[in-house]
PDB file of C-alpha atoms in Angstrom:
ATOM      1  CA  MET I  20      23.402 -29.469 -27.892  1.00  0.00           C
ATOM      2  CA  PHE I  21      21.515 -32.347 -29.481  1.00  0.00           C
ATOM      3  CA  ILE I  22      18.835 -34.181 -27.495  1.00  0.00           C
ATOM      4  CA  LEU I  23      16.930 -37.295 -28.578  1.00  0.00           C
ATOM      5  CA  ILE I  24      13.627 -38.142 -26.903  1.00  0.00           C
ATOM      6  CA  THR I  25      12.085 -41.553 -27.382  1.00  0.00           C
ATOM      7  CA  GLY I  26       9.268 -43.557 -25.793  1.00  0.00           C
ATOM      8  CA  GLY I  27       6.007 -45.352 -26.449  1.00  0.00           C
ATOM      9  CA  CYS I  28       2.717 -44.032 -27.748  1.00  0.00           C
ATOM     10  CA  LYS I  29       1.137 -41.228 -25.631  1.00  0.00           C
ATOM     11  CA  ASN I  30       3.923 -41.356 -23.067  1.00  0.00           C
ATOM     12  CA  GLY I  31       4.555 -37.596 -22.843  1.00  0.00           C
ATOM     13  CA  LYS I  32       7.498 -37.264 -25.269  1.00  0.00           C
ATOM     14  CA  SER I  33       6.377 -33.906 -26.706  1.00  0.00           C
ATOM     15  CA  ALA I  34       5.589 -32.438 -23.297  1.00  0.00           C
ATOM     16  CA  ILE I  35       9.135 -33.214 -22.121  1.00  0.00           C
ATOM     17  CA  ALA I  36      10.652 -31.828 -25.340  1.00  0.00           C
ATOM     18  CA  GLU I  37       8.629 -28.605 -25.081  1.00  0.00           C
ATOM     19  CA  LYS I  38       9.608 -28.151 -21.439  1.00  0.00           C
ATOM     20  CA  ILE I  39      13.305 -28.363 -22.343  1.00  0.00           C
ATOM     21  CA  ILE I  40      13.100 -26.038 -25.329  1.00  0.00           C
ATOM     22  CA  CYS I  41      10.979 -23.479 -23.476  1.00  0.00           C
ATOM     23  CA  SER I  42      13.537 -23.269 -20.647  1.00  0.00           C
ATOM     24  CA  GLY I  43      15.979 -21.618 -23.100  1.00  0.00           C
ATOM     25  CA  GLY I  44      15.834 -18.149 -24.571  1.00  0.00           C
ATOM     26  CA  SER I  45      16.711 -18.547 -28.261  1.00  0.00           C
ATOM     27  CA  VAL I  46      14.253 -18.318 -31.171  1.00  0.00           C
ATOM     28  CA  ARG I  47      12.148 -21.518 -31.337  1.00  0.00           C
ATOM     29  CA  PHE I  48      11.374 -23.453 -34.481  1.00  0.00           C
ATOM     30  CA  TYR I  49       9.066 -26.433 -34.688  1.00  0.00           C
ATOM     31  CA  ILE I  50       9.534 -28.762 -37.633  1.00  0.00           C
ATOM     32  CA  ALA I  51       6.346 -30.747 -38.197  1.00  0.00           C
ATOM     33  CA  THR I  52       6.641 -33.857 -40.366  1.00  0.00           C
ATOM     34  CA  MET I  53       3.190 -35.446 -40.071  1.00  0.00           C
ATOM     35  CA  GLN I  54       1.235 -35.318 -43.332  1.00  0.00           C
ATOM     36  CA  PRO I  55      -2.378 -34.314 -42.711  1.00  0.00           C
ATOM     37  CA  PHE I  56      -3.864 -37.510 -44.192  1.00  0.00           C
ATOM     38  CA  GLY I  57      -7.214 -38.412 -42.668  1.00  0.00           C
ATOM     39  CA  LYS I  58      -9.130 -37.507 -39.552  1.00  0.00           C
ATOM     40  CA  GLU I  59      -6.833 -39.112 -36.966  1.00  0.00           C
ATOM     41  CA  ALA I  60      -3.784 -37.265 -38.327  1.00  0.00           C
ATOM     42  CA  GLU I  61      -5.776 -34.036 -38.212  1.00  0.00           C
ATOM     43  CA  ILE I  62      -6.748 -34.653 -34.576  1.00  0.00           C
ATOM     44  CA  ALA I  63      -3.130 -35.451 -33.644  1.00  0.00           C
ATOM     45  CA  ILE I  64      -1.852 -32.327 -35.435  1.00  0.00           C
ATOM     46  CA  ASN I  65      -4.434 -30.125 -33.708  1.00  0.00           C
ATOM     47  CA  ARG I  66      -3.627 -31.633 -30.301  1.00  0.00           C
ATOM     48  CA  HIS I  67       0.058 -30.800 -30.777  1.00  0.00           C
ATOM     49  CA  ARG I  68      -0.787 -27.292 -32.026  1.00  0.00           C
ATOM     50  CA  GLU I  69      -2.800 -26.658 -28.876  1.00  0.00           C
ATOM     51  CA  MET I  70       0.088 -27.942 -26.731  1.00  0.00           C
ATOM     52  CA  ARG I  71       2.459 -25.472 -28.445  1.00  0.00           C
ATOM     53  CA  ALA I  72       0.094 -22.483 -28.365  1.00  0.00           C
ATOM     54  CA  GLY I  73       1.548 -19.473 -26.548  1.00  0.00           C
ATOM     55  CA  LYS I  74       5.051 -20.952 -26.471  1.00  0.00           C
ATOM     56  CA  ASN I  75       6.409 -18.807 -29.305  1.00  0.00           C
ATOM     57  CA  PHE I  76       7.204 -21.459 -31.891  1.00  0.00           C
ATOM     58  CA  LYS I  77       7.648 -20.698 -35.563  1.00  0.00           C
ATOM     59  CA  THR I  78       6.222 -23.765 -37.288  1.00  0.00           C
ATOM     60  CA  VAL I  79       7.769 -25.209 -40.450  1.00  0.00           C
ATOM     61  CA  GLU I  80       5.874 -28.046 -42.135  1.00  0.00           C
ATOM     62  CA  LYS I  81       8.274 -30.263 -44.056  1.00  0.00           C
ATOM     63  CA  TYR I  82       7.508 -33.899 -44.809  1.00  0.00           C
ATOM     64  CA  THR I  83      10.793 -34.913 -46.502  1.00  0.00           C
ATOM     65  CA  ASP I  84      14.245 -33.355 -47.143  1.00  0.00           C
ATOM     66  CA  ILE I  85      14.390 -31.436 -43.874  1.00  0.00           C
ATOM     67  CA  GLY I  86      18.043 -30.601 -44.651  1.00  0.00           C
ATOM     68  CA  ASP I  87      16.727 -28.003 -47.134  1.00  0.00           C
ATOM     69  CA  ILE I  88      15.129 -25.878 -44.406  1.00  0.00           C
ATOM     70  CA  ALA I  89      16.848 -22.505 -43.939  1.00  0.00           C
ATOM     71  CA  LEU I  90      17.242 -21.717 -40.236  1.00  0.00           C
ATOM     72  CA  PRO I  91      18.871 -18.703 -38.591  1.00  0.00           C
ATOM     73  CA  GLU I  92      22.111 -19.310 -36.649  1.00  0.00           C
ATOM     74  CA  LYS I  93      21.839 -20.245 -32.960  1.00  0.00           C
ATOM     75  CA  CYS I  94      18.114 -20.961 -32.883  1.00  0.00           C
ATOM     76  CA  SER I  95      16.389 -23.843 -31.033  1.00  0.00           C
ATOM     77  CA  VAL I  96      14.642 -26.568 -32.993  1.00  0.00           C
ATOM     78  CA  LEU I  97      12.085 -29.193 -32.035  1.00  0.00           C
ATOM     79  CA  LEU I  98      11.651 -31.835 -34.738  1.00  0.00           C
ATOM     80  CA  GLU I  99       8.710 -34.271 -34.558  1.00  0.00           C
ATOM     81  CA  CYS I 100       8.560 -37.095 -35.264  1.00  0.00           C
ATOM     82  CA  MET I 101      11.157 -39.532 -36.644  1.00  0.00           C
ATOM     83  CA  GLY I 102       8.481 -42.229 -37.091  1.00  0.00           C
ATOM     84  CA  ASN I 103       6.648 -39.997 -39.579  1.00  0.00           C
ATOM     85  CA  LEU I 104       9.749 -38.579 -41.236  1.00  0.00           C
ATOM     86  CA  CYS I 105      11.203 -42.049 -41.789  1.00  0.00           C
ATOM     87  CA  ALA I 106       7.907 -43.309 -43.269  1.00  0.00           C
ATOM     88  CA  ASN I 107       7.662 -40.206 -45.505  1.00  0.00           C
ATOM     89  CA  GLU I 108      11.201 -40.646 -46.832  1.00  0.00           C
ATOM     90  CA  MET I 109      10.614 -44.367 -47.446  1.00  0.00           C
ATOM     91  CA  PHE I 110       7.076 -44.477 -48.777  1.00  0.00           C
ATOM     92  CA  SER I 111       6.419 -40.979 -50.217  1.00  0.00           C
ATOM     93  CA  ALA I 112       9.895 -40.167 -51.541  1.00  0.00           C
ATOM     94  CA  GLY I 113      11.062 -43.747 -52.208  1.00  0.00           C
ATOM     95  CA  CYS I 114      14.375 -43.219 -50.405  1.00  0.00           C
ATOM     96  CA  ALA I 115      16.450 -46.428 -50.196  1.00  0.00           C
ATOM     97  CA  ASP I 116      18.407 -45.392 -47.083  1.00  0.00           C
ATOM     98  CA  PRO I 117      16.092 -43.182 -44.999  1.00  0.00           C
ATOM     99  CA  ALA I 118      18.146 -43.596 -41.804  1.00  0.00           C
ATOM    100  CA  GLY I 119      21.361 -42.401 -43.462  1.00  0.00           C
ATOM    101  CA  LYS I 120      19.607 -39.543 -45.237  1.00  0.00           C
ATOM    102  CA  ILE I 121      17.774 -38.248 -42.168  1.00  0.00           C
ATOM    103  CA  ILE I 122      20.924 -38.434 -40.042  1.00  0.00           C
ATOM    104  CA  ARG I 123      22.803 -36.346 -42.658  1.00  0.00           C
ATOM    105  CA  ASP I 124      19.929 -33.843 -42.821  1.00  0.00           C
ATOM    106  CA  ILE I 125      19.758 -33.488 -39.036  1.00  0.00           C
ATOM    107  CA  ARG I 126      23.522 -33.127 -38.753  1.00  0.00           C
ATOM    108  CA  LYS I 127      23.426 -30.343 -41.358  1.00  0.00           C
ATOM    109  CA  LEU I 128      20.737 -28.447 -39.455  1.00  0.00           C
ATOM    110  CA  SER I 129      21.957 -29.100 -35.922  1.00  0.00           C
ATOM    111  CA  ASP I 130      25.507 -27.908 -36.694  1.00  0.00           C
ATOM    112  CA  HIS I 131      24.176 -24.334 -36.634  1.00  0.00           C
ATOM    113  CA  THR I 132      21.586 -24.492 -33.859  1.00  0.00           C
ATOM    114  CA  GLU I 133      22.003 -23.794 -30.172  1.00  0.00           C
ATOM    115  CA  LEU I 134      19.670 -26.626 -29.261  1.00  0.00           C
ATOM    116  CA  PHE I 135      18.211 -29.351 -31.467  1.00  0.00           C
ATOM    117  CA  ILE I 136      15.661 -31.795 -30.048  1.00  0.00           C
ATOM    118  CA  ALA I 137      14.449 -34.739 -32.114  1.00  0.00           C
ATOM    119  CA  VAL I 138      11.428 -36.739 -30.941  1.00  0.00           C
ATOM    120  CA  THR I 139      11.246 -40.337 -32.100  1.00  0.00           C
ATOM    121  CA  SER I 140       9.172 -43.404 -31.268  1.00  0.00           C
ATOM    122  CA  GLN I 141       9.586 -47.089 -30.631  1.00  0.00           C
ATOM    123  CA  VAL I 142       8.026 -49.498 -33.120  1.00  0.00           C
ATOM    124  CA  GLY I 143       9.966 -52.719 -32.563  1.00  0.00           C
ATOM    125  CA  GLY I 144       8.479 -53.622 -29.198  1.00  0.00           C
ATOM    126  CA  ASP I 145       5.506 -55.832 -29.989  1.00  0.00           C
ATOM    127  CA  GLY I 146       7.425 -58.879 -31.223  1.00  0.00           C
ATOM    128  CA  ILE I 147       5.045 -59.366 -34.158  1.00  0.00           C
ATOM    129  CA  GLU I 148       6.371 -60.450 -37.583  1.00  0.00           C
ATOM    130  CA  TYR I 149       4.944 -58.022 -40.157  1.00  0.00           C
ATOM    131  CA  PRO I 150       5.005 -58.049 -43.992  1.00  0.00           C
ATOM    132  CA  GLY I 151       8.382 -57.181 -45.604  1.00  0.00           C
ATOM    133  CA  GLU I 152       7.803 -53.445 -46.146  1.00  0.00           C
ATOM    134  CA  THR I 153       6.813 -52.935 -42.526  1.00  0.00           C
ATOM    135  CA  MET I 154       9.824 -54.920 -41.289  1.00  0.00           C
ATOM    136  CA  LYS I 155      12.024 -52.735 -43.469  1.00  0.00           C
ATOM    137  CA  TYR I 156      10.440 -49.638 -41.930  1.00  0.00           C
ATOM    138  CA  MET I 157      11.023 -51.000 -38.407  1.00  0.00           C
ATOM    139  CA  GLU I 158      14.643 -51.729 -39.293  1.00  0.00           C
ATOM    140  CA  SER I 159      15.131 -48.236 -40.750  1.00  0.00           C
ATOM    141  CA  LEU I 160      13.641 -46.513 -37.726  1.00  0.00           C
ATOM    142  CA  GLY I 161      15.745 -48.709 -35.436  1.00  0.00           C
ATOM    143  CA  ARG I 162      18.898 -47.759 -37.339  1.00  0.00           C
ATOM    144  CA  LEU I 163      17.884 -44.092 -37.350  1.00  0.00           C
ATOM    145  CA  ASN I 164      17.266 -44.141 -33.595  1.00  0.00           C
ATOM    146  CA  SER I 165      20.604 -45.809 -32.916  1.00  0.00           C
ATOM    147  CA  GLY I 166      22.439 -43.338 -35.159  1.00  0.00           C
ATOM    148  CA  LEU I 167      20.758 -40.336 -33.556  1.00  0.00           C
ATOM    149  CA  ALA I 168      21.397 -41.690 -30.043  1.00  0.00           C
ATOM    150  CA  ASP I 169      25.055 -42.043 -30.983  1.00  0.00           C
ATOM    151  CA  MET I 170      25.161 -38.372 -32.080  1.00  0.00           C
ATOM    152  CA  ALA I 171      23.150 -37.113 -29.106  1.00  0.00           C
ATOM    153  CA  ASP I 172      24.515 -35.405 -25.995  1.00  0.00           C
ATOM    154  CA  ILE I 173      21.420 -36.524 -24.090  1.00  0.00           C
ATOM    155  CA  VAL I 174      18.941 -39.350 -24.748  1.00  0.00           C
ATOM    156  CA  ILE I 175      15.715 -39.447 -22.722  1.00  0.00           C
ATOM    157  CA  GLU I 176      13.013 -42.112 -22.738  1.00  0.00           C
ATOM    158  CA  ALA I 177       9.551 -40.882 -21.738  1.00  0.00           C
ATOM    159  CA  VAL I 178       7.911 -43.604 -19.650  1.00  0.00           C
ATOM    160  CA  PHE I 179       4.315 -42.698 -18.756  1.00  0.00           C
ATOM    161  CA  GLY I 180       5.390 -39.068 -18.546  1.00  0.00           C
ATOM    162  CA  ILE I 181       8.542 -39.733 -16.495  1.00  0.00           C
ATOM    163  CA  PRO I 182      11.838 -38.721 -18.151  1.00  0.00           C
ATOM    164  CA  VAL I 183      14.277 -41.657 -17.854  1.00  0.00           C
ATOM    165  CA  VAL I 184      17.839 -40.744 -18.879  1.00  0.00           C
ATOM    166  CA  LEU I 185      19.500 -43.282 -21.192  1.00  0.00           C
ATOM    167  CA  LYS I 186      22.559 -41.162 -22.055  1.00  0.00           C
ATOM    168  CA  GLY I 187      24.072 -37.981 -20.637  1.00  0.00           C
ATOM    169  CA  GLU I 188      22.505 -35.999 -17.826  1.00  0.00           C
ATOM    170  CA  LEU I 189      18.937 -34.933 -17.144  1.00  0.00           C
ATOM    171  CA  PRO I 190      18.466 -31.246 -18.117  1.00  0.00           C
ATOM    172  CA  GLU I 191      17.954 -29.076 -15.004  1.00  0.00           C
ATOM    173  CA  CYS I 192      14.463 -27.975 -16.068  1.00  0.00           C
ATOM    174  CA  LEU I 193      13.242 -31.580 -15.644  1.00  0.00           C
ATOM    175  CA  TYR I 194      14.407 -32.053 -12.021  1.00  0.00           C
TER     176      TYR I 194
ATOM    177  CA  MET K  29      -0.225 -45.394  -4.606  1.00  0.00           C
ATOM    178  CA  ILE K  30       2.621 -47.402  -6.061  1.00  0.00           C
ATOM    179  CA  LEU K  31       2.741 -48.083  -9.797  1.00  0.00           C
ATOM    180  CA  ILE K  32       4.583 -51.084 -11.244  1.00  0.00           C
ATOM    181  CA  ILE K  33       5.059 -51.126 -15.019  1.00  0.00           C
ATOM    182  CA  GLY K  34       6.918 -53.007 -17.730  1.00  0.00           C
ATOM    183  CA  GLY K  35       6.321 -55.141 -20.809  1.00  0.00           C
ATOM    184  CA  SER K  36       4.442 -58.449 -20.687  1.00  0.00           C
ATOM    185  CA  TYR K  37       6.052 -61.263 -18.670  1.00  0.00           C
ATOM    186  CA  GLN K  38       8.792 -59.139 -17.114  1.00  0.00           C
ATOM    187  CA  GLY K  39       8.113 -60.313 -13.552  1.00  0.00           C
ATOM    188  CA  LYS K  40       5.852 -57.459 -12.414  1.00  0.00           C
ATOM    189  CA  THR K  41       3.428 -59.583 -10.347  1.00  0.00           C
ATOM    190  CA  VAL K  42       6.159 -61.792  -8.861  1.00  0.00           C
ATOM    191  CA  PHE K  43       8.016 -58.649  -7.821  1.00  0.00           C
ATOM    192  CA  ALA K  44       4.891 -57.097  -6.267  1.00  0.00           C
ATOM    193  CA  VAL K  45       4.048 -60.274  -4.317  1.00  0.00           C
ATOM    194  CA  SER K  46       7.544 -60.728  -2.907  1.00  0.00           C
ATOM    195  CA  THR K  47       8.290 -57.057  -2.223  1.00  0.00           C
ATOM    196  CA  PHE K  48       4.969 -56.070  -0.687  1.00  0.00           C
ATOM    197  CA  GLY K  49       4.058 -59.429   0.894  1.00  0.00           C
ATOM    198  CA  LEU K  50       0.794 -59.829  -1.005  1.00  0.00           C
ATOM    199  CA  ASN K  51      -1.240 -63.009  -1.241  1.00  0.00           C
ATOM    200  CA  GLU K  52      -3.241 -64.052  -4.309  1.00  0.00           C
ATOM    201  CA  LYS K  53      -6.601 -63.081  -2.754  1.00  0.00           C
ATOM    202  CA  GLU K  54      -5.472 -59.486  -2.315  1.00  0.00           C
ATOM    203  CA  ILE K  55      -4.754 -59.074  -6.014  1.00  0.00           C
ATOM    204  CA  ALA K  56      -7.629 -57.996  -8.265  1.00  0.00           C
ATOM    205  CA  GLU K  57      -7.595 -57.949 -12.074  1.00  0.00           C
ATOM    206  CA  GLY K  58      -8.163 -54.722 -14.029  1.00  0.00           C
ATOM    207  CA  GLY K  59     -11.305 -56.205 -15.593  1.00  0.00           C
ATOM    208  CA  ASP K  60     -12.917 -57.054 -12.200  1.00  0.00           C
ATOM    209  CA  ALA K  61     -16.087 -55.411 -10.871  1.00  0.00           C
ATOM    210  CA  TRP K  62     -15.870 -51.926  -9.366  1.00  0.00           C
ATOM    211  CA  GLU K  63     -16.485 -53.034  -5.733  1.00  0.00           C
ATOM    212  CA  ARG K  64     -13.623 -55.521  -5.939  1.00  0.00           C
ATOM    213  CA  LEU K  65     -11.261 -52.944  -7.479  1.00  0.00           C
ATOM    214  CA  LYS K  66     -12.124 -50.320  -4.880  1.00  0.00           C
ATOM    215  CA  ASN K  67     -11.184 -52.596  -1.983  1.00  0.00           C
ATOM    216  CA  ALA K  68      -8.208 -54.440  -3.481  1.00  0.00           C
ATOM    217  CA  LYS K  69      -4.697 -54.074  -2.080  1.00  0.00           C
ATOM    218  CA  CYS K  70      -3.294 -54.588  -5.545  1.00  0.00           C
ATOM    219  CA  ILE K  71      -4.769 -54.391  -9.044  1.00  0.00           C
ATOM    220  CA  ARG K  72      -2.890 -56.057 -11.856  1.00  0.00           C
ATOM    221  CA  HIS K  73      -3.481 -55.827 -15.604  1.00  0.00           C
ATOM    222  CA  PHE K  74      -4.774 -52.295 -15.165  1.00  0.00           C
ATOM    223  CA  GLU K  75      -4.779 -52.072 -18.977  1.00  0.00           C
ATOM    224  CA  ALA K  76      -7.809 -54.435 -18.823  1.00  0.00           C
ATOM    225  CA  LEU K  77      -9.711 -51.643 -17.039  1.00  0.00           C
ATOM    226  CA  VAL K  78      -8.891 -49.407 -19.997  1.00  0.00           C
ATOM    227  CA  SER K  79     -10.112 -51.943 -22.548  1.00  0.00           C
ATOM    228  CA  ALA K  80     -13.297 -52.675 -20.520  1.00  0.00           C
ATOM    229  CA  ALA K  81     -14.008 -48.933 -20.275  1.00  0.00           C
ATOM    230  CA  VAL K  82     -13.512 -48.437 -24.023  1.00  0.00           C
ATOM    231  CA  LYS K  83     -15.943 -51.278 -24.763  1.00  0.00           C
ATOM    232  CA  GLU K  84     -18.571 -49.701 -22.496  1.00  0.00           C
ATOM    233  CA  ASN K  85     -18.015 -46.218 -23.977  1.00  0.00           C
ATOM    234  CA  LYS K  86     -16.665 -44.906 -20.672  1.00  0.00           C
ATOM    235  CA  ASP K  87     -13.664 -42.653 -20.158  1.00  0.00           C
ATOM    236  CA  PRO K  88     -10.845 -44.711 -18.570  1.00  0.00           C
ATOM    237  CA  LEU K  89      -9.142 -41.537 -17.322  1.00  0.00           C
ATOM    238  CA  GLU K  90     -12.239 -40.511 -15.360  1.00  0.00           C
ATOM    239  CA  LEU K  91     -12.620 -44.038 -13.962  1.00  0.00           C
ATOM    240  CA  THR K  92      -8.972 -44.075 -12.928  1.00  0.00           C
ATOM    241  CA  GLU K  93      -9.304 -40.706 -11.136  1.00  0.00           C
ATOM    242  CA  LYS K  94     -12.387 -41.990  -9.328  1.00  0.00           C
ATOM    243  CA  LEU K  95     -10.635 -45.188  -8.298  1.00  0.00           C
ATOM    244  CA  LEU K  96      -7.543 -43.354  -7.021  1.00  0.00           C
ATOM    245  CA  ASP K  97      -9.736 -41.055  -4.935  1.00  0.00           C
ATOM    246  CA  ALA K  98     -11.320 -44.130  -3.317  1.00  0.00           C
ATOM    247  CA  ALA K  99      -8.202 -46.306  -2.974  1.00  0.00           C
ATOM    248  CA  THR K 100      -5.177 -44.165  -2.088  1.00  0.00           C
ATOM    249  CA  ASP K 101      -2.920 -47.004  -0.873  1.00  0.00           C
ATOM    250  CA  VAL K 102      -3.364 -49.404  -3.762  1.00  0.00           C
ATOM    251  CA  ILE K 103      -0.521 -51.024  -5.723  1.00  0.00           C
ATOM    252  CA  ILE K 104      -1.251 -50.875  -9.440  1.00  0.00           C
ATOM    253  CA  ILE K 105       0.432 -53.084 -12.034  1.00  0.00           C
ATOM    254  CA  MET K 106       0.136 -52.136 -15.686  1.00  0.00           C
ATOM    255  CA  THR K 107       1.679 -53.423 -18.915  1.00  0.00           C
ATOM    256  CA  GLU K 108       3.351 -50.977 -21.288  1.00  0.00           C
ATOM    257  CA  ILE K 109       1.956 -51.601 -24.763  1.00  0.00           C
ATOM    258  CA  GLY K 110       2.753 -48.538 -26.893  1.00  0.00           C
ATOM    259  CA  CYS K 111       6.159 -49.547 -28.279  1.00  0.00           C
ATOM    260  CA  GLY K 112       5.092 -51.458 -31.392  1.00  0.00           C
ATOM    261  CA  ILE K 113       3.792 -50.716 -34.886  1.00  0.00           C
ATOM    262  CA  ILE K 114       0.619 -48.582 -34.922  1.00  0.00           C
ATOM    263  CA  PRO K 115      -2.251 -51.125 -35.227  1.00  0.00           C
ATOM    264  CA  ILE K 116      -4.337 -51.133 -38.402  1.00  0.00           C
ATOM    265  CA  GLU K 117      -7.544 -51.654 -36.420  1.00  0.00           C
ATOM    266  CA  ARG K 118      -8.960 -48.308 -35.209  1.00  0.00           C
ATOM    267  CA  SER K 119     -10.228 -49.675 -31.881  1.00  0.00           C
ATOM    268  CA  GLU K 120      -6.767 -51.092 -31.143  1.00  0.00           C
ATOM    269  CA  ARG K 121      -5.186 -47.710 -31.882  1.00  0.00           C
ATOM    270  CA  ILE K 122      -7.602 -45.989 -29.499  1.00  0.00           C
ATOM    271  CA  TYR K 123      -6.982 -48.594 -26.784  1.00  0.00           C
ATOM    272  CA  ARG K 124      -3.194 -48.248 -27.181  1.00  0.00           C
ATOM    273  CA  GLU K 125      -3.361 -44.453 -26.918  1.00  0.00           C
ATOM    274  CA  LEU K 126      -5.611 -44.612 -23.869  1.00  0.00           C
ATOM    275  CA  VAL K 127      -3.271 -47.046 -22.104  1.00  0.00           C
ATOM    276  CA  GLY K 128      -0.508 -44.448 -22.624  1.00  0.00           C
ATOM    277  CA  LYS K 129      -2.648 -41.582 -21.317  1.00  0.00           C
ATOM    278  CA  THR K 130      -3.895 -43.637 -18.355  1.00  0.00           C
ATOM    279  CA  GLY K 131      -0.309 -44.624 -17.561  1.00  0.00           C
ATOM    280  CA  CYS K 132       0.739 -40.949 -17.557  1.00  0.00           C
ATOM    281  CA  LEU K 133      -2.132 -40.161 -15.175  1.00  0.00           C
ATOM    282  CA  LEU K 134      -1.201 -43.052 -12.854  1.00  0.00           C
ATOM    283  CA  ALA K 135       2.510 -42.192 -12.902  1.00  0.00           C
ATOM    284  CA  GLY K 136       1.693 -38.537 -12.198  1.00  0.00           C
ATOM    285  CA  ARG K 137      -0.301 -39.455  -9.092  1.00  0.00           C
ATOM    286  CA  ALA K 138       1.945 -42.300  -7.888  1.00  0.00           C
ATOM    287  CA  GLU K 139       4.374 -41.702  -5.033  1.00  0.00           C
ATOM    288  CA  LYS K 140       6.629 -44.364  -6.524  1.00  0.00           C
ATOM    289  CA  VAL K 141       6.942 -45.852 -10.013  1.00  0.00           C
ATOM    290  CA  ILE K 142       8.901 -49.078 -10.498  1.00  0.00           C
ATOM    291  CA  ARG K 143       9.715 -50.457 -13.940  1.00  0.00           C
ATOM    292  CA  LEU K 144      10.510 -54.133 -14.454  1.00  0.00           C
ATOM    293  CA  VAL K 145      12.771 -55.335 -17.268  1.00  0.00           C
ATOM    294  CA  CYS K 146      13.736 -59.034 -17.283  1.00  0.00           C
ATOM    295  CA  GLY K 147      12.673 -59.252 -13.646  1.00  0.00           C
ATOM    296  CA  ILE K 148      14.984 -56.391 -12.641  1.00  0.00           C
ATOM    297  CA  PRO K 149      13.278 -53.443 -10.946  1.00  0.00           C
ATOM    298  CA  SER K 150      14.283 -49.812 -11.530  1.00  0.00           C
ATOM    299  CA  VAL K 151      12.654 -47.076  -9.485  1.00  0.00           C
ATOM    300  CA  ILE K 152      11.966 -44.307 -12.003  1.00  0.00           C
ATOM    301  CA  LYS K 153      10.019 -42.057  -9.624  1.00  0.00           C
ATOM    302  CA  GLY K 154      10.298 -41.668  -5.842  1.00  0.00           C
ATOM    303  CA  GLU K 155      12.695 -43.038  -3.216  1.00  0.00           C
ATOM    304  CA  SER K 156      14.467 -46.337  -3.902  1.00  0.00           C
ATOM    305  CA  ILE K 157      13.077 -49.486  -2.262  1.00  0.00           C
TER     306      ILE K 157
END
């Protein structure tokens, strides 16, 4: 099962993802992709750590090349967040096709998991024309999101904490 | 409380006026004074309350709780703003995050949440209209 969760900033995406993954019984892995650059990143990382505390996650920090992570068969994975991972692949690793690469990496990992949840974000919604690099990033994340949604069994948009189903059926634990 | 959300210029106010039979005088703006907000039938641009609170070093979540305790039947209209590139300006980032958190608080307490896209309403929480 592959689930994609999208939505705007501070709209409850992680809370929904954690609720789904914690309703299952398999071993839980959390793949964290945010690089701890600066105070705000630190605060965000700590906030997410607190949210996950006591939920039995094994945390793997991996900023690029997530396909290299060794996972046991039939585990559950929560991967956050595509916005960071895409930026890391583009700007830290200099990858020319981050969307294609990340989709291949996720496919490789999710082939062996019981449940794989990817959390992404929306960056194309403010209608502002940015400098070339930023536009390229927006395009890459848009392509990545579309590719992942295509692969996904379920796509959920978190809207102010409410799970809105865009594809498939709402998991029972969210009724 | 009923919450109406959506991007800018998606027909949120027009929908609220026609569906709930409001007149202009009954609609307050998020940046209005506390007394006006407390007694309004409808508050639009609730995100302006968030930005006013941030400027005055107040917690918009606390203010929202206080308002909802005082005005249980209000219709609140708020713009979704967190779906763009993360702003470079720190104050804009804080504002954007607080609009998201305030929206989650409002949606959690609302009996009904309606989202407008291109003037088309979808009820995403509660019974249909």
